[in-house]
C-alpha cells in the first residue's frame, strides 16, 4: 500500500494493534466532504496501546480500517495519552449505524 501523506510504500501489519474490542464509545459528526467523522474513545487497554504506539512509533503512521475498508492514515506526531482517536472524515451513514449497534455514544451510560 502507498501512504497518502508521504507517498512511500508501506507494509501493514496483519494483526491490528487496536481493534473494535478496544473501543468504549464514540461521537459522530458530519464532515465537510459529505462523509462522517468520528471521535473514538478507547477503553483502558486500547488507551495503553495507543499511548505506547504514539511514543514508540512517533513519526510513523496509523492506518485506520473500519468494516474492512481503508478510511484514513494518521501521522503519529505526538504522544496520545487520553485514549482518543480523531478520524476527520471518510465514514458513511451506514458505518455510523453499525457502530451504534456495538458501542455507546460518548456521554451515554454503558450498554448492558
Short mmCIF file of N, CA and C in Angstrom, two decimals:
data_model
loop_
_atom_site.label_atom_id
_atom_site.label_comp_id
_atom_site.label_asym_id
_atom_site.label_seq_id
_atom_site.Cartn_x
_atom_site.Cartn_y
_atom_site.Cartn_z
N UNK A 1 0.86 -1.18 0.00
CA UNK A 1 0.00 0.00 0.00
C UNK A 1 0.90 1.23 0.00
N UNK A 2 0.47 2.26 -0.66
CA UNK A 2 1.22 3.52 -0.69
C UNK A 2 0.58 4.50 0.30
N UNK A 3 1.42 5.06 1.17
CA UNK A 3 0.95 6.05 2.14
C UNK A 3 0.56 7.33 1.41
N UNK A 4 -0.59 7.88 1.76
CA UNK A 4 -1.07 9.09 1.09
C UNK A 4 -0.24 10.31 1.47
N UNK A 5 0.13 10.41 2.73
CA UNK A 5 0.85 11.59 3.21
C UNK A 5 2.27 11.63 2.67
N UNK A 6 3.01 10.52 2.82
CA UNK A 6 4.42 10.50 2.44
C UNK A 6 4.65 10.04 1.01
N UNK A 7 3.69 9.30 0.44
CA UNK A 7 3.87 8.73 -0.88
C UNK A 7 4.74 7.49 -0.91
N UNK A 8 5.20 7.05 0.26
CA UNK A 8 6.07 5.87 0.35
C UNK A 8 5.25 4.59 0.38
N UNK A 9 5.87 3.52 -0.10
CA UNK A 9 5.26 2.20 0.02
C UNK A 9 5.39 1.77 1.48
N UNK A 10 4.32 1.23 2.02
CA UNK A 10 4.33 0.78 3.42
C UNK A 10 3.78 -0.63 3.50
N UNK A 11 4.21 -1.34 4.52
CA UNK A 11 3.66 -2.66 4.80
C UNK A 11 2.75 -2.52 6.01
N UNK A 12 1.58 -3.08 5.93
CA UNK A 12 0.63 -3.00 7.04
C UNK A 12 0.65 -4.34 7.77
N UNK A 13 0.79 -4.26 9.09
CA UNK A 13 0.84 -5.48 9.89
C UNK A 13 -0.49 -6.23 9.79
N UNK A 14 -0.42 -7.56 9.82
CA UNK A 14 -1.63 -8.37 9.68
C UNK A 14 -2.56 -8.25 10.87
N UNK A 15 -2.00 -8.15 12.06
CA UNK A 15 -2.81 -8.04 13.28
C UNK A 15 -2.85 -6.58 13.72
N UNK A 16 -4.03 -6.04 13.96
CA UNK A 16 -4.12 -4.65 14.38
C UNK A 16 -3.62 -4.47 15.82
N UNK A 17 -3.01 -3.34 16.07
CA UNK A 17 -2.61 -3.01 17.43
C UNK A 17 -3.85 -2.65 18.25
N UNK A 18 -4.79 -1.98 17.62
CA UNK A 18 -6.03 -1.56 18.28
C UNK A 18 -7.18 -2.10 17.43
N UNK A 19 -8.16 -2.73 18.08
CA UNK A 19 -9.29 -3.30 17.34
C UNK A 19 -10.61 -2.81 17.93
N UNK A 20 -11.70 -3.31 17.34
CA UNK A 20 -13.04 -2.92 17.82
C UNK A 20 -13.25 -3.31 19.28
N UNK A 21 -12.51 -4.30 19.78
CA UNK A 21 -12.65 -4.70 21.18
C UNK A 21 -12.12 -3.65 22.15
N UNK A 22 -11.31 -2.73 21.63
CA UNK A 22 -10.72 -1.69 22.46
C UNK A 22 -11.55 -0.41 22.50
N UNK A 23 -12.63 -0.35 21.72
CA UNK A 23 -13.46 0.85 21.65
C UNK A 23 -14.50 0.83 22.76
N UNK A 24 -14.62 1.95 23.46
CA UNK A 24 -15.58 2.07 24.54
C UNK A 24 -16.80 2.90 24.08
N UNK A 25 -16.53 3.98 23.35
CA UNK A 25 -17.61 4.88 22.93
C UNK A 25 -17.12 5.72 21.75
N UNK A 26 -18.05 6.43 21.13
CA UNK A 26 -17.68 7.30 20.01
C UNK A 26 -18.67 8.44 19.88
N UNK A 27 -18.27 9.44 19.12
CA UNK A 27 -19.14 10.57 18.80
C UNK A 27 -18.96 10.86 17.32
N UNK A 28 -20.05 10.91 16.58
CA UNK A 28 -20.00 11.14 15.13
C UNK A 28 -20.47 12.56 14.80
N UNK A 29 -20.01 13.06 13.67
CA UNK A 29 -20.42 14.39 13.21
C UNK A 29 -20.29 14.43 11.69
N UNK A 30 -21.02 15.33 11.03
CA UNK A 30 -20.91 15.45 9.57
C UNK A 30 -19.60 16.17 9.19
N UNK A 31 -18.90 15.63 8.22
CA UNK A 31 -17.66 16.25 7.73
C UNK A 31 -17.99 17.16 6.55
N UNK A 32 -17.07 18.03 6.22
CA UNK A 32 -17.28 19.00 5.13
C UNK A 32 -17.46 18.34 3.77
N UNK A 33 -16.85 17.15 3.59
CA UNK A 33 -16.90 16.49 2.28
C UNK A 33 -18.15 15.63 2.09
N UNK A 34 -19.09 15.70 3.04
CA UNK A 34 -20.33 14.93 2.92
C UNK A 34 -20.28 13.57 3.59
N UNK A 35 -19.10 13.16 4.05
CA UNK A 35 -18.99 11.90 4.79
C UNK A 35 -19.15 12.22 6.28
N UNK A 36 -18.83 11.27 7.13
CA UNK A 36 -18.89 11.49 8.57
C UNK A 36 -17.50 11.32 9.18
N UNK A 37 -17.27 12.03 10.25
CA UNK A 37 -16.06 11.87 11.04
C UNK A 37 -16.46 11.36 12.41
N UNK A 38 -15.51 10.82 13.15
CA UNK A 38 -15.80 10.33 14.49
C UNK A 38 -14.64 10.61 15.44
N UNK A 39 -15.00 10.73 16.70
CA UNK A 39 -14.05 10.74 17.79
C UNK A 39 -14.28 9.42 18.52
N UNK A 40 -13.24 8.60 18.61
CA UNK A 40 -13.35 7.28 19.23
C UNK A 40 -12.67 7.32 20.59
N UNK A 41 -13.38 6.88 21.62
CA UNK A 41 -12.82 6.77 22.98
C UNK A 41 -12.49 5.31 23.23
N UNK A 42 -11.22 5.04 23.51
CA UNK A 42 -10.78 3.68 23.76
C UNK A 42 -10.93 3.30 25.23
N UNK A 43 -11.03 2.00 25.50
CA UNK A 43 -11.06 1.52 26.88
C UNK A 43 -9.63 1.57 27.44
N UNK A 44 -9.45 1.06 28.66
CA UNK A 44 -8.15 1.15 29.31
C UNK A 44 -7.06 0.45 28.50
N UNK A 45 -7.34 -0.76 28.03
CA UNK A 45 -6.34 -1.49 27.23
C UNK A 45 -5.98 -0.73 25.97
N UNK A 46 -6.99 -0.27 25.23
CA UNK A 46 -6.74 0.48 24.00
C UNK A 46 -5.97 1.77 24.25
N UNK A 47 -6.28 2.43 25.37
CA UNK A 47 -5.59 3.67 25.71
C UNK A 47 -4.10 3.43 25.97
N UNK A 48 -3.79 2.34 26.67
CA UNK A 48 -2.39 2.00 26.94
C UNK A 48 -1.66 1.66 25.63
N UNK A 49 -2.32 0.90 24.76
CA UNK A 49 -1.71 0.55 23.47
C UNK A 49 -1.48 1.80 22.63
N UNK A 50 -2.47 2.70 22.57
CA UNK A 50 -2.32 3.93 21.80
C UNK A 50 -1.19 4.79 22.36
N UNK A 51 -1.10 4.89 23.68
CA UNK A 51 -0.03 5.65 24.32
C UNK A 51 1.33 5.06 23.94
N UNK A 52 1.45 3.74 24.04
CA UNK A 52 2.70 3.06 23.70
C UNK A 52 3.06 3.28 22.23
N UNK A 53 2.08 3.09 21.35
CA UNK A 53 2.31 3.30 19.91
C UNK A 53 2.76 4.73 19.62
N UNK A 54 2.12 5.69 20.27
CA UNK A 54 2.42 7.09 19.98
C UNK A 54 3.81 7.49 20.46
N UNK A 55 4.37 6.75 21.41
CA UNK A 55 5.73 7.01 21.87
C UNK A 55 6.74 6.24 21.03
N UNK A 56 6.50 4.94 20.86
CA UNK A 56 7.46 4.07 20.17
C UNK A 56 7.48 4.27 18.65
N UNK A 57 6.38 4.68 18.06
CA UNK A 57 6.29 4.80 16.59
C UNK A 57 6.12 6.25 16.14
N UNK A 58 6.60 7.17 16.95
CA UNK A 58 6.49 8.59 16.59
C UNK A 58 7.13 8.83 15.22
N UNK A 59 6.44 9.59 14.38
CA UNK A 59 6.90 9.85 13.03
C UNK A 59 6.34 8.84 12.02
N UNK A 60 5.75 7.77 12.54
CA UNK A 60 5.16 6.75 11.68
C UNK A 60 3.70 7.07 11.39
N UNK A 61 2.99 6.07 10.89
CA UNK A 61 1.60 6.26 10.52
C UNK A 61 0.71 5.21 11.15
N UNK A 62 -0.49 5.60 11.46
CA UNK A 62 -1.53 4.70 11.94
C UNK A 62 -2.57 4.64 10.83
N UNK A 63 -2.81 3.44 10.31
CA UNK A 63 -3.78 3.27 9.23
C UNK A 63 -5.09 2.79 9.83
N UNK A 64 -6.18 3.47 9.49
CA UNK A 64 -7.49 3.18 10.07
C UNK A 64 -8.35 2.45 9.05
N UNK A 65 -8.82 1.27 9.45
CA UNK A 65 -9.75 0.48 8.65
C UNK A 65 -11.02 0.31 9.47
N UNK A 66 -12.17 0.53 8.85
CA UNK A 66 -13.45 0.33 9.52
C UNK A 66 -14.31 -0.51 8.60
N UNK A 67 -14.89 -1.57 9.15
CA UNK A 67 -15.67 -2.53 8.37
C UNK A 67 -14.87 -3.08 7.19
N UNK A 68 -13.56 -3.29 7.41
CA UNK A 68 -12.69 -3.86 6.40
C UNK A 68 -12.28 -2.90 5.30
N UNK A 69 -12.66 -1.64 5.43
CA UNK A 69 -12.39 -0.64 4.40
C UNK A 69 -11.40 0.40 4.92
N UNK A 70 -10.39 0.72 4.12
CA UNK A 70 -9.43 1.75 4.50
C UNK A 70 -10.15 3.10 4.58
N UNK A 71 -9.98 3.79 5.70
CA UNK A 71 -10.62 5.09 5.89
C UNK A 71 -9.61 6.23 5.79
N UNK A 72 -8.52 6.14 6.55
CA UNK A 72 -7.54 7.23 6.57
C UNK A 72 -6.24 6.76 7.17
N UNK A 73 -5.22 7.57 7.00
CA UNK A 73 -3.95 7.34 7.70
C UNK A 73 -3.69 8.56 8.57
N UNK A 74 -3.19 8.30 9.75
CA UNK A 74 -2.91 9.37 10.71
C UNK A 74 -1.42 9.36 11.02
N UNK A 75 -0.76 10.49 10.85
CA UNK A 75 0.66 10.55 11.18
C UNK A 75 0.80 10.72 12.69
N UNK A 76 1.68 9.94 13.28
CA UNK A 76 1.90 9.99 14.72
C UNK A 76 2.94 11.08 14.97
N UNK A 77 2.47 12.24 15.44
CA UNK A 77 3.37 13.37 15.63
C UNK A 77 3.53 13.80 17.08
N UNK A 78 2.76 13.18 17.98
CA UNK A 78 2.90 13.50 19.40
C UNK A 78 2.34 12.35 20.23
N UNK A 79 2.64 12.39 21.50
CA UNK A 79 2.14 11.36 22.42
C UNK A 79 0.64 11.53 22.59
N UNK A 80 -0.08 10.41 22.56
CA UNK A 80 -1.53 10.42 22.76
C UNK A 80 -1.83 9.58 23.99
N UNK A 81 -2.10 10.25 25.10
CA UNK A 81 -2.31 9.54 26.36
C UNK A 81 -3.75 9.62 26.86
N UNK A 82 -4.64 10.24 26.08
CA UNK A 82 -6.03 10.38 26.53
C UNK A 82 -6.94 9.28 25.99
N UNK A 83 -6.41 8.37 25.16
CA UNK A 83 -7.22 7.26 24.65
C UNK A 83 -8.23 7.65 23.60
N UNK A 84 -8.00 8.78 22.92
CA UNK A 84 -8.95 9.24 21.90
C UNK A 84 -8.29 9.26 20.52
N UNK A 85 -9.04 8.74 19.54
CA UNK A 85 -8.60 8.78 18.15
C UNK A 85 -9.61 9.60 17.37
N UNK A 86 -9.13 10.62 16.68
CA UNK A 86 -9.97 11.52 15.90
C UNK A 86 -9.84 11.14 14.43
N UNK A 87 -10.94 10.76 13.82
CA UNK A 87 -10.97 10.43 12.39
C UNK A 87 -11.77 11.53 11.71
N UNK A 88 -11.12 12.42 10.97
CA UNK A 88 -11.78 13.62 10.46
C UNK A 88 -12.90 13.40 9.45
N UNK A 89 -12.83 12.34 8.64
CA UNK A 89 -13.85 12.11 7.62
C UNK A 89 -13.68 10.73 7.02
N UNK A 90 -14.59 10.38 6.10
CA UNK A 90 -14.45 9.13 5.35
C UNK A 90 -15.43 8.04 5.70
N UNK A 91 -16.22 8.22 6.75
CA UNK A 91 -17.20 7.20 7.12
C UNK A 91 -18.56 7.51 6.51
N UNK A 92 -19.32 6.47 6.25
CA UNK A 92 -20.66 6.63 5.70
C UNK A 92 -21.69 6.59 6.83
N UNK A 93 -22.91 6.97 6.52
CA UNK A 93 -24.01 6.87 7.49
C UNK A 93 -24.22 5.42 7.89
N UNK A 94 -24.03 4.49 6.95
CA UNK A 94 -24.16 3.06 7.25
C UNK A 94 -23.08 2.61 8.24
N UNK A 95 -21.85 3.15 8.10
CA UNK A 95 -20.79 2.84 9.06
C UNK A 95 -21.20 3.28 10.47
N UNK A 96 -21.75 4.48 10.55
CA UNK A 96 -22.16 5.03 11.85
C UNK A 96 -23.27 4.18 12.45
N UNK A 97 -24.23 3.77 11.64
CA UNK A 97 -25.33 2.92 12.14
C UNK A 97 -24.79 1.61 12.71
N UNK A 98 -23.81 1.00 12.03
CA UNK A 98 -23.21 -0.23 12.53
C UNK A 98 -22.45 0.02 13.84
N UNK A 99 -21.77 1.14 13.92
CA UNK A 99 -21.04 1.47 15.14
C UNK A 99 -21.99 1.64 16.32
N UNK A 100 -23.16 2.23 16.07
CA UNK A 100 -24.15 2.43 17.13
C UNK A 100 -24.66 1.12 17.71
N UNK A 101 -24.62 0.06 16.91
CA UNK A 101 -25.07 -1.25 17.39
C UNK A 101 -24.10 -1.86 18.40
N UNK A 102 -22.82 -1.51 18.26
CA UNK A 102 -21.79 -2.11 19.11
C UNK A 102 -21.31 -1.22 20.25
N UNK A 103 -21.31 0.08 20.04
CA UNK A 103 -20.73 0.98 21.02
C UNK A 103 -21.70 2.09 21.39
N UNK A 104 -21.53 2.58 22.59
CA UNK A 104 -22.38 3.69 23.04
C UNK A 104 -21.80 5.00 22.51
N UNK A 105 -22.63 6.01 22.53
CA UNK A 105 -22.18 7.35 22.17
C UNK A 105 -21.48 7.95 23.38
N UNK A 106 -20.47 8.77 23.14
CA UNK A 106 -19.77 9.43 24.24
C UNK A 106 -20.80 10.24 25.03
N UNK A 107 -20.81 10.08 26.33
CA UNK A 107 -21.77 10.77 27.19
C UNK A 107 -22.94 9.92 27.61
N UNK A 108 -23.20 8.82 26.91
CA UNK A 108 -24.28 7.91 27.29
C UNK A 108 -23.79 6.93 28.34
N UNK A 109 -24.74 6.36 29.08
CA UNK A 109 -24.38 5.32 30.06
C UNK A 109 -23.97 4.07 29.32
N UNK A 110 -23.26 3.19 30.01
CA UNK A 110 -22.82 1.92 29.42
C UNK A 110 -24.00 1.09 28.97
N UNK A 111 -23.81 0.39 27.83
CA UNK A 111 -24.83 -0.56 27.37
C UNK A 111 -24.76 -1.80 28.23
N UNK A 112 -25.90 -2.43 28.44
CA UNK A 112 -25.91 -3.65 29.24
C UNK A 112 -25.88 -4.86 28.39
#
